Coordinates of C-alpha atoms in Angstrom, one line a residue:
Chain A
M477 CA 64.3 63.6 16.0
K478 CA 63.1 65.8 18.8
R479 CA 61.3 64.6 21.8
I480 CA 58.8 66.7 23.5
K481 CA 59.0 66.6 27.3
I482 CA 56.2 67.2 29.8
S483 CA 58.0 70.4 31.0
D484 CA 57.8 71.8 27.4
I485 CA 54.0 71.3 27.4
V486 CA 53.6 72.8 30.8
F487 CA 55.7 75.7 29.8
A488 CA 53.7 76.3 26.6
V489 CA 50.4 76.1 28.5
L490 CA 51.7 78.6 31.1
I491 CA 52.9 81.0 28.4
V492 CA 49.4 81.0 26.8
I493 CA 47.7 81.5 30.2
I494 CA 50.0 84.3 31.2
G495 CA 49.8 85.9 27.8
F496 CA 46.0 86.1 28.1
I497 CA 45.9 87.4 31.7
P498 CA 45.5 91.0 30.5
L499 CA 42.4 90.0 28.6
V500 CA 40.7 88.9 31.9
T501 CA 41.9 91.5 34.3
R502 CA 43.2 95.0 34.0
S503 CA 44.2 95.5 37.6
S504 CA 47.6 97.3 37.9
Y505 CA 48.2 95.2 41.1
I506 CA 48.3 92.0 39.0
F507 CA 50.6 93.7 36.5
S508 CA 53.1 94.9 39.0
L509 CA 53.0 91.5 40.7
M510 CA 53.7 89.8 37.4
F511 CA 56.3 92.3 36.4
N512 CA 58.3 91.6 39.6
T513 CA 58.0 87.9 39.0
F514 CA 59.2 88.2 35.4
L515 CA 62.1 90.4 36.5
W516 CA 63.4 87.8 38.9
A517 CA 62.7 85.0 36.5
L518 CA 64.9 86.8 34.0
C519 CA 67.6 87.3 36.5
G520 CA 67.3 83.8 37.7
Q521 CA 67.6 82.5 34.2
A522 CA 70.8 84.6 33.7
W523 CA 72.2 83.2 36.9
N524 CA 71.3 79.7 35.8
I525 CA 73.7 80.1 32.9
I526 CA 76.7 80.8 35.1
A527 CA 75.8 78.7 38.1
G528 CA 73.6 76.0 36.8
Y529 CA 75.3 75.3 33.5
T530 CA 78.9 76.4 34.1
G531 CA 79.1 75.7 37.9
Q532 CA 80.5 79.0 38.9
W533 CA 78.4 80.2 41.9
S534 CA 78.7 83.9 41.6
L535 CA 76.8 85.4 44.6
G536 CA 77.4 88.9 43.5
H537 CA 75.0 89.2 40.6
A538 CA 73.6 92.3 42.3
L539 CA 76.7 94.0 40.8
F540 CA 75.5 93.5 37.2
F541 CA 71.9 94.4 38.2
G542 CA 73.0 97.6 39.9
L543 CA 75.4 98.5 37.0
G544 CA 72.5 98.1 34.6
A545 CA 70.4 100.4 36.7
Y546 CA 73.2 102.9 37.0
G547 CA 73.7 102.8 33.2
V548 CA 70.2 104.3 32.8
V549 CA 71.2 107.0 35.4
M550 CA 74.4 107.8 33.6
A551 CA 72.6 108.1 30.2
Q552 CA 70.1 110.5 31.8
Y553 CA 72.3 112.7 34.0
L554 CA 75.7 112.7 32.3
L555 CA 74.8 112.4 28.7
G556 CA 71.2 113.6 28.7
L557 CA 70.0 110.8 26.6
N558 CA 66.9 108.5 26.5
P559 CA 66.8 105.8 29.2
L560 CA 66.8 103.2 26.4
V561 CA 70.3 104.2 25.5
G562 CA 71.1 103.6 29.2
L563 CA 70.2 100.0 28.7
F564 CA 73.1 99.6 26.3
L565 CA 75.3 101.8 28.4
G566 CA 74.7 99.6 31.4
M567 CA 75.7 96.5 29.4
L568 CA 78.8 98.3 28.3
I569 CA 79.8 99.2 31.8
C570 CA 79.3 95.6 32.8
I571 CA 81.9 94.3 30.3
P572 CA 85.1 95.1 32.3
F573 CA 83.5 93.6 35.4
V574 CA 82.7 90.4 33.5
F575 CA 86.4 90.1 32.7
I576 CA 87.4 90.9 36.3
I577 CA 85.0 88.4 37.9
S578 CA 85.6 85.6 35.4
G579 CA 89.3 86.3 35.8
L580 CA 88.9 85.6 39.5
S581 CA 87.2 82.3 38.7
F582 CA 90.3 81.1 36.7
R583 CA 92.5 81.5 39.8
L584 CA 90.3 80.7 42.8
G585 CA 88.9 77.4 43.9
N586 CA 85.1 77.4 43.9
I587 CA 84.5 78.2 47.6
Y588 CA 87.0 81.1 47.5
F589 CA 85.4 82.4 44.2
I590 CA 82.0 82.5 46.0
M591 CA 83.6 84.5 48.8
A592 CA 85.2 86.9 46.4
T593 CA 82.1 87.6 44.4
L594 CA 80.1 88.3 47.5
V595 CA 82.1 91.5 48.3
F596 CA 82.2 93.0 44.7
P597 CA 78.8 94.6 44.9
L598 CA 79.7 96.1 48.3
I599 CA 82.8 97.7 46.9
V600 CA 81.0 99.2 43.9
Q601 CA 78.1 100.2 46.3
I602 CA 80.4 102.3 48.5
L603 CA 82.2 103.9 45.5
I604 CA 78.9 104.9 43.9
G605 CA 77.5 106.0 47.3
H606 CA 80.5 108.3 47.6
Y607 CA 80.0 109.8 44.2
T608 CA 77.6 112.8 44.1
Y609 CA 76.5 114.7 41.1
S610 CA 75.9 118.4 41.1
K611 CA 73.9 120.0 38.4
S612 CA 74.5 123.5 39.8
E613 CA 76.3 124.9 42.8
D614 CA 73.7 124.3 45.5
I615 CA 71.9 121.2 44.2
V616 CA 73.8 118.0 44.9
I617 CA 72.1 114.7 44.1
G618 CA 73.2 111.1 43.9
G619 CA 75.4 109.4 46.4
W620 CA 73.6 107.5 49.0
Q621 CA 70.4 109.5 48.3
G622 CA 70.1 108.0 44.9
F623 CA 68.8 109.3 41.6
V624 CA 65.3 109.9 40.2
V625 CA 65.0 108.2 36.8
N626 CA 62.7 109.6 34.1
R627 CA 60.0 107.1 33.6
L628 CA 59.2 106.2 30.0
P629 CA 55.6 106.9 28.9
L630 CA 54.7 103.3 29.2
T631 CA 51.6 101.8 30.8
P632 CA 51.9 98.9 33.3
L633 CA 50.4 96.7 30.6
Q634 CA 53.3 97.5 28.2
F635 CA 55.8 96.9 31.0
Y636 CA 54.1 93.6 31.6
Y637 CA 54.5 92.5 28.0
I638 CA 58.1 93.8 27.6
M639 CA 59.2 91.8 30.6
F640 CA 57.2 88.8 29.6
L641 CA 58.8 88.8 26.1
L642 CA 62.3 89.2 27.6
V643 CA 61.7 86.2 29.9
I644 CA 60.5 84.1 27.0
L645 CA 63.6 85.2 24.9
S646 CA 65.9 84.3 27.8
I647 CA 64.3 80.8 28.0
I648 CA 64.7 80.3 24.3
L649 CA 68.3 81.4 24.5
V650 CA 69.0 78.9 27.3
K651 CA 67.1 76.2 25.3
F652 CA 69.4 76.8 22.3
L653 CA 72.5 77.1 24.5
E654 CA 71.8 73.8 26.1
R655 CA 71.9 72.0 22.8
S656 CA 74.8 74.0 21.4
R657 CA 78.5 73.2 21.3
Q658 CA 79.2 75.9 23.8
G659 CA 76.5 74.7 26.1
Y660 CA 78.0 71.2 26.2
F661 CA 81.4 72.8 26.9
M662 CA 79.8 74.7 29.8
K663 CA 78.4 71.5 31.3
A664 CA 81.7 69.8 30.9
T665 CA 83.4 72.6 32.8
R666 CA 80.9 72.3 35.5
D667 CA 81.1 68.6 36.0
D668 CA 84.8 68.1 35.8
E669 CA 87.0 71.0 34.9
R670 CA 90.2 68.9 34.7
L671 CA 88.6 66.4 32.3
A672 CA 87.3 69.3 30.2
L673 CA 90.7 70.8 30.0
S674 CA 92.3 67.5 29.0
L675 CA 89.8 67.2 26.2
G676 CA 91.0 70.5 24.8
I677 CA 88.2 72.8 26.0
N678 CA 89.4 76.3 26.9
T679 CA 87.5 76.4 30.1
N680 CA 88.6 80.0 30.9
K681 CA 87.0 81.1 27.6
I682 CA 83.8 79.1 28.4
K683 CA 83.6 80.6 31.9
T684 CA 84.0 84.1 30.5
L685 CA 81.4 83.5 27.8
A686 CA 78.9 82.2 30.3
M687 CA 79.6 85.1 32.7
F688 CA 79.2 87.5 29.7
I689 CA 75.8 86.2 28.7
S690 CA 74.7 86.1 32.3
A691 CA 75.9 89.6 33.1
M692 CA 74.2 91.1 30.0
L693 CA 70.8 89.6 30.8
T694 CA 71.1 90.7 34.5
S695 CA 72.1 94.2 33.4
V696 CA 69.1 94.5 31.1
A697 CA 66.9 93.4 34.0
G698 CA 68.5 96.1 36.2
S699 CA 68.0 98.8 33.6
I700 CA 64.4 98.0 33.1
Y701 CA 63.9 97.8 36.9
A702 CA 65.4 101.4 37.1
I703 CA 63.1 102.6 34.4
Y704 CA 60.1 100.9 36.0
T705 CA 60.6 102.1 39.6
G706 CA 61.8 105.6 38.6
Y707 CA 64.1 105.8 41.6
I708 CA 67.3 104.0 42.4
A709 CA 69.9 104.2 45.2
P710 CA 73.1 102.2 45.9
T711 CA 71.3 100.5 48.8
S712 CA 68.4 99.5 46.7
V713 CA 70.2 97.9 43.7
F714 CA 73.5 96.6 45.1
D715 CA 71.9 95.1 48.2
F716 CA 72.6 91.6 49.4
S717 CA 68.8 90.8 49.1
I718 CA 69.0 91.6 45.4
S719 CA 71.6 88.9 44.9
M720 CA 69.4 86.6 47.0
N721 CA 66.3 87.3 44.9
I722 CA 68.4 86.5 41.8
I723 CA 69.4 83.1 43.0
L724 CA 66.1 82.2 44.8
G725 CA 63.9 81.4 41.8
A726 CA 66.7 79.3 40.2
I727 CA 67.4 77.3 43.3
V728 CA 63.7 76.7 44.1
G729 CA 62.9 75.8 40.5
G730 CA 66.0 73.7 39.9
L731 CA 69.4 74.7 38.7
G732 CA 70.8 73.6 35.4
T733 CA 67.3 73.2 33.9
V734 CA 65.8 75.3 31.1
Y735 CA 62.5 76.1 32.8
G736 CA 63.5 75.8 36.4
P737 CA 64.2 79.5 37.1
F738 CA 60.9 80.5 35.4
F739 CA 58.8 78.0 37.3
G740 CA 60.6 78.7 40.6
A741 CA 60.0 82.5 40.2
L742 CA 56.4 81.9 39.3
V743 CA 55.8 79.9 42.5
V744 CA 57.8 82.1 44.9
F745 CA 57.4 85.8 44.0
P746 CA 53.6 86.0 43.5
L747 CA 53.3 84.2 46.9
F748 CA 55.6 86.8 48.5
Q749 CA 53.7 89.7 47.0
L750 CA 50.3 88.2 48.2
I751 CA 51.6 87.7 51.7
Q752 CA 53.2 91.1 51.7
G753 CA 49.9 92.6 50.7
W754 CA 48.1 90.6 53.3
V755 CA 50.2 91.6 56.3
G756 CA 50.7 95.2 55.1
G757 CA 53.8 97.2 54.3
K758 CA 54.9 97.3 58.0
F759 CA 56.7 94.0 57.8
I760 CA 59.3 94.5 55.1
G761 CA 61.4 91.8 56.7
L762 CA 58.8 89.1 56.2
T763 CA 59.7 88.7 52.6
Y764 CA 63.4 88.0 53.5
I765 CA 62.4 85.5 56.2
L766 CA 60.2 83.7 53.7
S767 CA 62.8 83.7 50.9
G768 CA 65.4 82.3 53.4
F769 CA 63.0 79.6 54.4
F770 CA 62.2 78.8 50.7
L771 CA 65.9 78.7 49.8
M772 CA 66.8 76.4 52.6
S773 CA 63.8 74.0 52.3
A774 CA 63.9 73.8 48.5
Y775 CA 67.5 72.6 48.8
L776 CA 67.0 70.2 51.7
I777 CA 63.9 68.6 50.2
R778 CA 65.6 68.1 46.9
L779 CA 68.6 66.6 48.7
R780 CA 66.4 64.1 50.6
F781 CA 64.4 63.2 47.5
R782 CA 67.5 62.5 45.5
A783 CA 69.2 60.5 48.3
K784 CA 66.2 58.2 48.4
S785 CA 65.8 57.8 44.7
P786 CA 67.7 54.9 43.1
L787 CA 68.9 57.0 40.2
K788 CA 71.7 58.8 41.9
Chain B
M1129 CA 97.1 114.0 54.6
Y1130 CA 96.1 113.0 58.1
I1131 CA 98.8 111.6 60.3
P1132 CA 97.4 109.5 63.2
S1133 CA 98.5 110.3 66.7
N1134 CA 99.9 107.7 69.2
A1135 CA 96.5 107.5 70.8
V1136 CA 94.8 106.6 67.5
L1137 CA 97.5 104.0 66.8
I1138 CA 96.9 102.4 70.2
Q1139 CA 93.1 102.5 69.8
T1140 CA 93.5 100.9 66.3
F1141 CA 95.4 98.1 68.0
L1142 CA 92.7 97.6 70.5
I1143 CA 90.0 97.5 67.8
G1144 CA 92.1 94.9 66.0
C1145 CA 91.9 92.7 69.1
L1146 CA 88.1 92.9 68.9
Y1147 CA 88.2 92.2 65.2
G1148 CA 90.2 89.1 65.9
L1149 CA 87.5 87.9 68.3
I1150 CA 84.8 88.6 65.7
G1151 CA 86.6 86.6 63.1
L1152 CA 87.5 83.8 65.5
G1153 CA 84.1 82.2 64.9
V1154 CA 84.4 81.7 61.2
S1155 CA 88.0 80.7 61.6
L1156 CA 87.4 78.0 64.1
L1157 CA 84.4 76.6 62.2
F1158 CA 86.3 76.6 58.9
G1159 CA 89.6 75.3 60.3
V1160 CA 88.3 72.7 62.8
A1161 CA 84.8 71.7 61.7
K1162 CA 85.4 72.3 58.0
V1163 CA 82.2 74.2 57.7
I1164 CA 81.6 77.7 56.3
N1165 CA 78.8 79.6 58.0
W1166 CA 77.8 82.3 55.4
A1167 CA 75.1 83.5 57.8
Y1168 CA 77.7 84.5 60.4
G1169 CA 77.5 88.2 59.5
N1170 CA 73.8 88.5 59.9
M1171 CA 73.8 86.2 63.0
F1172 CA 76.4 88.5 64.5
I1173 CA 74.4 91.7 64.0
F1174 CA 71.3 89.8 65.2
L1175 CA 73.1 89.2 68.4
M1176 CA 74.1 92.9 68.5
Y1177 CA 70.5 93.9 68.2
L1178 CA 69.6 91.5 71.0
S1179 CA 72.1 92.9 73.4
W1180 CA 71.1 96.4 72.4
T1181 CA 67.5 95.4 73.4
F1182 CA 68.7 94.1 76.8
A1183 CA 70.9 97.0 77.6
S1184 CA 68.4 99.7 76.5
K1185 CA 65.1 98.1 77.6
L1186 CA 66.4 96.9 81.0
G1187 CA 68.3 100.2 81.4
I1188 CA 71.5 98.4 82.3
D1189 CA 75.1 99.1 81.3
P1190 CA 76.2 97.6 78.0
L1191 CA 78.8 95.6 79.8
L1192 CA 76.3 94.0 82.1
A1193 CA 74.3 92.9 79.1
V1194 CA 77.3 90.9 77.9
P1195 CA 76.4 87.7 79.8
I1196 CA 72.8 87.8 78.6
G1197 CA 74.0 88.2 75.1
V1198 CA 76.3 85.2 75.4
V1199 CA 73.5 83.1 76.9
F1200 CA 71.2 83.9 74.0
S1201 CA 73.9 83.4 71.4
I1202 CA 74.4 79.7 72.2
P1203 CA 70.9 78.5 71.3
I1204 CA 70.9 80.6 68.1
F1205 CA 74.2 79.1 66.9
F1206 CA 73.1 75.7 68.0
I1207 CA 69.9 75.8 65.9
V1208 CA 71.7 76.9 62.8
H1209 CA 74.4 74.3 63.1
K1210 CA 72.1 71.5 64.1
T1211 CA 70.3 72.0 60.8
M1212 CA 73.6 71.9 59.0
E1213 CA 74.9 68.8 60.7
P1214 CA 74.1 66.2 58.0
L1215 CA 75.7 68.5 55.4
V1216 CA 78.8 69.0 57.5
F1217 CA 79.5 65.4 57.8
K1218 CA 78.9 64.7 54.2
E1219 CA 81.2 67.6 53.3
N1220 CA 78.5 69.0 51.1
V1221 CA 79.9 72.5 50.6
I1222 CA 77.1 73.8 48.3
G1223 CA 74.5 72.5 50.7
Q1224 CA 76.2 74.4 53.6
L1225 CA 76.2 77.5 51.4
V1226 CA 72.5 77.3 50.5
V1227 CA 71.3 76.5 54.0
T1228 CA 73.4 79.2 55.7
L1229 CA 72.3 81.7 53.0
G1230 CA 68.8 80.8 53.9
F1231 CA 69.5 81.4 57.6
S1232 CA 71.2 84.6 56.7
L1233 CA 68.1 85.9 54.9
I1234 CA 65.9 84.8 57.9
F1235 CA 68.0 86.7 60.4
Y1236 CA 68.1 89.7 58.0
G1237 CA 64.3 89.6 57.8
L1238 CA 63.9 89.1 61.6
I1239 CA 66.0 92.2 62.2
Y1240 CA 63.8 94.3 59.9
V1241 CA 60.6 92.9 61.4
I1242 CA 61.7 93.3 65.0
W1243 CA 63.9 96.4 65.1
G1244 CA 63.2 98.2 61.7
P1245 CA 65.8 99.8 59.5
A1246 CA 67.0 102.6 61.8
T1247 CA 70.6 102.6 63.3
K1248 CA 70.7 101.6 67.0
S1249 CA 73.4 102.8 69.3
L1250 CA 73.9 103.1 73.1
M1251 CA 75.7 105.6 75.3
S1252 CA 77.1 104.5 78.6
Q1253 CA 78.4 106.6 81.5
Y1254 CA 82.0 106.1 80.6
S1255 CA 81.7 106.4 76.8
M1256 CA 83.5 109.7 77.0
S1257 CA 85.9 109.0 79.9
T1258 CA 89.6 108.6 79.1
I1259 CA 92.5 107.0 80.7
K1260 CA 96.1 108.1 80.8
L1261 CA 98.9 105.8 79.7
G1262 CA 102.1 107.6 80.1
E1263 CA 102.0 110.5 77.6
T1264 CA 99.0 109.3 75.6
I1265 CA 95.4 109.6 76.5
I1266 CA 93.1 106.9 75.2
Q1267 CA 89.4 106.5 75.6
L1268 CA 88.2 104.0 78.2
P1269 CA 85.8 102.0 75.9
Y1270 CA 88.6 101.2 73.6
L1271 CA 90.7 99.8 76.4
I1272 CA 87.7 97.7 77.6
I1273 CA 87.0 96.2 74.2
G1274 CA 90.7 95.6 73.6
L1275 CA 91.1 93.7 76.8
A1276 CA 87.8 91.9 76.4
G1277 CA 88.9 90.9 72.9
I1278 CA 92.3 89.6 73.7
I1279 CA 91.5 87.7 76.9
P1280 CA 89.0 85.3 75.2
L1281 CA 91.5 84.8 72.3
V1282 CA 94.2 83.8 74.7
L1283 CA 91.8 81.5 76.6
V1284 CA 90.6 79.8 73.4
H1285 CA 94.2 79.5 72.3
F1286 CA 95.0 77.5 75.4
L1287 CA 91.8 75.5 75.0
V1288 CA 92.8 74.4 71.6
T1289 CA 96.5 73.9 72.1
K1290 CA 96.8 72.6 75.7
T1291 CA 93.7 70.8 76.8
W1292 CA 92.5 67.3 75.8
Y1293 CA 89.4 68.8 74.1
G1294 CA 91.6 71.1 72.0
K1295 CA 93.7 68.2 70.9
A1296 CA 90.6 66.2 70.1
M1297 CA 89.5 69.2 68.0
Q1298 CA 92.7 69.2 66.1
A1299 CA 92.6 65.5 65.6
T1300 CA 89.0 65.7 64.2
A1301 CA 90.1 68.4 61.8
Q1302 CA 92.8 66.2 60.4
N1303 CA 91.1 62.8 60.2
K1304 CA 87.5 62.1 61.3
T1305 CA 87.5 58.3 60.8
L1306 CA 90.7 57.9 62.8
T1307 CA 89.5 60.0 65.7
R1308 CA 86.3 57.9 65.8
I1309 CA 88.4 54.8 66.2
F1310 CA 90.0 56.4 69.2
G1311 CA 86.6 56.9 70.8
I1312 CA 86.1 60.6 70.1
R1313 CA 82.8 61.4 68.5
P1314 CA 83.2 64.0 65.7
E1315 CA 79.6 65.2 66.4
M1316 CA 80.5 66.1 70.0
I1317 CA 83.6 67.9 68.9
Y1318 CA 81.5 69.8 66.3
Y1319 CA 79.1 70.9 69.0
L1320 CA 81.9 71.9 71.3
V1321 CA 83.3 74.1 68.5
V1322 CA 79.9 75.6 67.9
V1323 CA 79.5 76.5 71.6
V1324 CA 83.0 78.1 71.7
V1325 CA 82.1 80.1 68.6
A1326 CA 78.8 81.1 70.0
V1327 CA 80.4 82.4 73.2
A1328 CA 83.0 84.3 71.2
A1329 CA 80.4 85.9 68.9
G1330 CA 78.0 86.7 71.7
L1331 CA 80.8 88.4 73.7
A1332 CA 82.1 90.4 70.7
A1333 CA 78.5 91.4 69.7
S1334 CA 77.6 92.7 73.1
L1335 CA 81.0 94.5 73.6
I1336 CA 80.8 96.4 70.3
F1337 CA 78.1 98.7 71.6
T1338 CA 80.5 100.6 73.8
L1339 CA 82.0 101.8 70.6
W1340 CA 79.5 102.1 67.8
G1341 CA 76.0 101.3 66.7
V1342 CA 74.5 98.9 64.3
Q1343 CA 72.2 99.0 61.2
P1344 CA 70.7 96.0 59.3
T1345 CA 73.1 96.2 56.3
D1346 CA 76.2 95.8 58.5
G1347 CA 76.1 92.0 58.2
S1348 CA 78.1 92.0 55.0
F1349 CA 80.9 94.0 56.7
Y1350 CA 81.2 91.5 59.6
I1351 CA 81.1 88.5 57.3
S1352 CA 83.9 89.8 55.1
L1353 CA 85.9 90.8 58.2
A1354 CA 85.5 87.3 59.4
F1355 CA 86.6 85.9 56.1
V1356 CA 89.7 88.1 56.1
V1357 CA 90.6 87.0 59.6
T1358 CA 90.1 83.4 58.6
M1359 CA 92.2 83.5 55.5
I1360 CA 95.0 85.7 56.5
Y1361 CA 97.2 83.1 58.3
R1362 CA 95.6 79.7 58.6
P1363 CA 91.9 78.8 59.2
G1364 CA 91.5 77.6 62.8
S1365 CA 94.6 79.4 64.1
I1366 CA 93.8 81.8 67.0
I1367 CA 97.1 83.7 66.7
G1368 CA 96.2 84.0 63.0
A1369 CA 92.8 85.5 63.9
L1370 CA 94.5 88.1 66.1
I1371 CA 97.0 89.0 63.4
G1372 CA 94.2 89.1 60.9
G1373 CA 92.1 91.4 63.1
L1374 CA 95.1 93.7 63.6
I1375 CA 95.9 93.9 59.9
V1376 CA 92.3 94.7 59.0
S1377 CA 92.1 97.5 61.6
Y1378 CA 95.4 99.1 60.6
A1379 CA 94.4 98.7 56.9
E1380 CA 91.2 100.6 57.7
L1381 CA 93.3 103.3 59.4
L1382 CA 95.6 103.6 56.4
V1383 CA 92.7 103.9 54.0
K1384 CA 91.0 106.4 56.2
S1385 CA 94.0 108.6 56.4
L1386 CA 94.7 108.4 52.7
L1387 CA 91.2 108.7 51.2
G1388 CA 88.9 109.8 54.0
N1389 CA 86.2 108.3 56.2
W1390 CA 83.9 107.1 53.4
A1391 CA 86.4 104.5 52.2
T1392 CA 86.9 102.6 55.4
G1393 CA 84.6 99.8 54.4
V1394 CA 86.3 99.4 51.0
A1395 CA 89.6 98.6 52.8
T1396 CA 88.3 95.3 54.2
Y1397 CA 86.7 94.2 51.0
V1398 CA 89.7 95.0 48.8
L1399 CA 92.1 93.4 51.3
F1400 CA 90.0 90.4 51.2
I1401 CA 90.1 90.0 47.4
I1402 CA 93.8 90.6 47.3
L1403 CA 94.3 88.1 50.0
L1404 CA 92.3 85.5 48.2
L1405 CA 94.2 86.0 45.0
V1406 CA 97.6 85.9 46.6
R1407 CA 96.9 82.8 48.7
Q1408 CA 93.7 80.8 48.8
H1409 CA 94.5 78.9 51.9
G1410 CA 95.9 81.7 54.1
I1411 CA 99.6 82.5 54.3
R1412 CA 100.3 79.1 55.9
K1413 CA 98.8 76.3 54.0
S1414 CA 96.1 74.5 56.0
V1415 CA 95.4 70.8 56.1
G1416 CA 92.2 69.4 54.9
L1417 CA 89.6 71.2 52.8
K1418 CA 90.8 71.9 49.3
G1419 CA 89.7 74.8 47.2
G1420 CA 87.3 73.1 44.8
I1421 CA 83.8 72.0 45.6
S1422 CA 84.2 68.9 43.4
E1423 CA 87.3 67.8 45.0

């Protein structure tokens, strides 16, 4: 028998409200604000699978985000194809990196794994920044200057619904994963890897699987981001702040929960955009300061709350 | 292929000394206080920006701005580590990670808000002057940063190995409860380490302006540099920090001469990953903190 929790009801109500927002307002500001929120909610959910459920804190998820974005560029510039093909190309490029990074997690203790993942996007960033693409003799593009991506003929409304649908799909995926055999294996790996091993769980396989699902979702988000903004550069998609945006929603909302990343993103990112709009574009750094503050206080408040509660 | 001259080899050695001083902070914090400060890179460049402001706005020589930089670095480090104190003594590694990442973002944001995204650099009167050592001619700024890097390293080494406070630090690193019985408060030792780290970081950050400038994204380079220096021999070892700094600086030179200037940054990062894979705890195994968070 299935129990229905309060969070399920809240989620259903929120879904209905968000789904009907376009009936009330057609402002493209609201659409872009919500698009950003959904983008980071999707990435947060992806990160939740690897960090929240499997316990592998990869701080370099900007790597998969950036590779997804550069998949679109490769499809457009090298193969001359539709950006949508780039979405799959991006996922394809991510696969070797999935194996490399989850391979690191087999060998390294948790802290050292976190350190190693932190530098991966930086290496790829420098390599891509060095690579320039020349269509003819005198026109050289790419490198640190970045690429212009052909925008699909989609309206902000369509982007809004595409992203919204993807977020819901990712939540349903995690909901199923949580109750599945593999999901239980993931949680066992997170809580006590030695015990999981002794029970015959191939934890390496489980880590790779979790990293794979997580990387694919992040890569899709990166591709859609590239198509949406129409311009990407190594500094914009492999940046430290991208990794931080990915983890922010999940940590604020609650790691290892189905709806946590979604709720967290829904609280944090619209607030950022509103504050950004209020102070004006001059203070780019204000968003970073706020996200640092949120990250820290969300963790400390939760820690204090848990320490006082009898159910520890 | 580009073959470096004697002068370049000596200058690389001198840069290595400064790298050792940069990494000393993370190494001491990790080795002695068992805390990883993930915000170190961004705090370091924040200090660099601060000393840039002092030197350029007051119109003084970068070297004269060094004491001001050091004075400002102590409260900055103190605030960050005061916030982390409960997490340090509960050995909550994930908590330290999240809180310092938060600080890291705050400093990153502050840099953008206050100084903007442009590169800042300084020229001093002696930037171009050279000095003759036998046959080779080296640039004066390199000599200054080399000496200024190695002298604090030697001093900290004596502080840790010879004085009472240093022995108290080592004892705290090995067993907190036992040192408490002997009347040493681990909190005080923690603050002492933080002050030493702050002085070292402030010194290195102000000195670096005689060589090159700074931009907001440099933080990730300095944090991975500090991690390499920490991991290469043994966390908390000052000699290890010096060796680590030298290895990084010669690895950079090697990569630069093989691949060209663009790949310099890659050297540190790749070296770091190789180092982690070969040996998690540095070449000499350290006492204390194990690899796993759950352990």
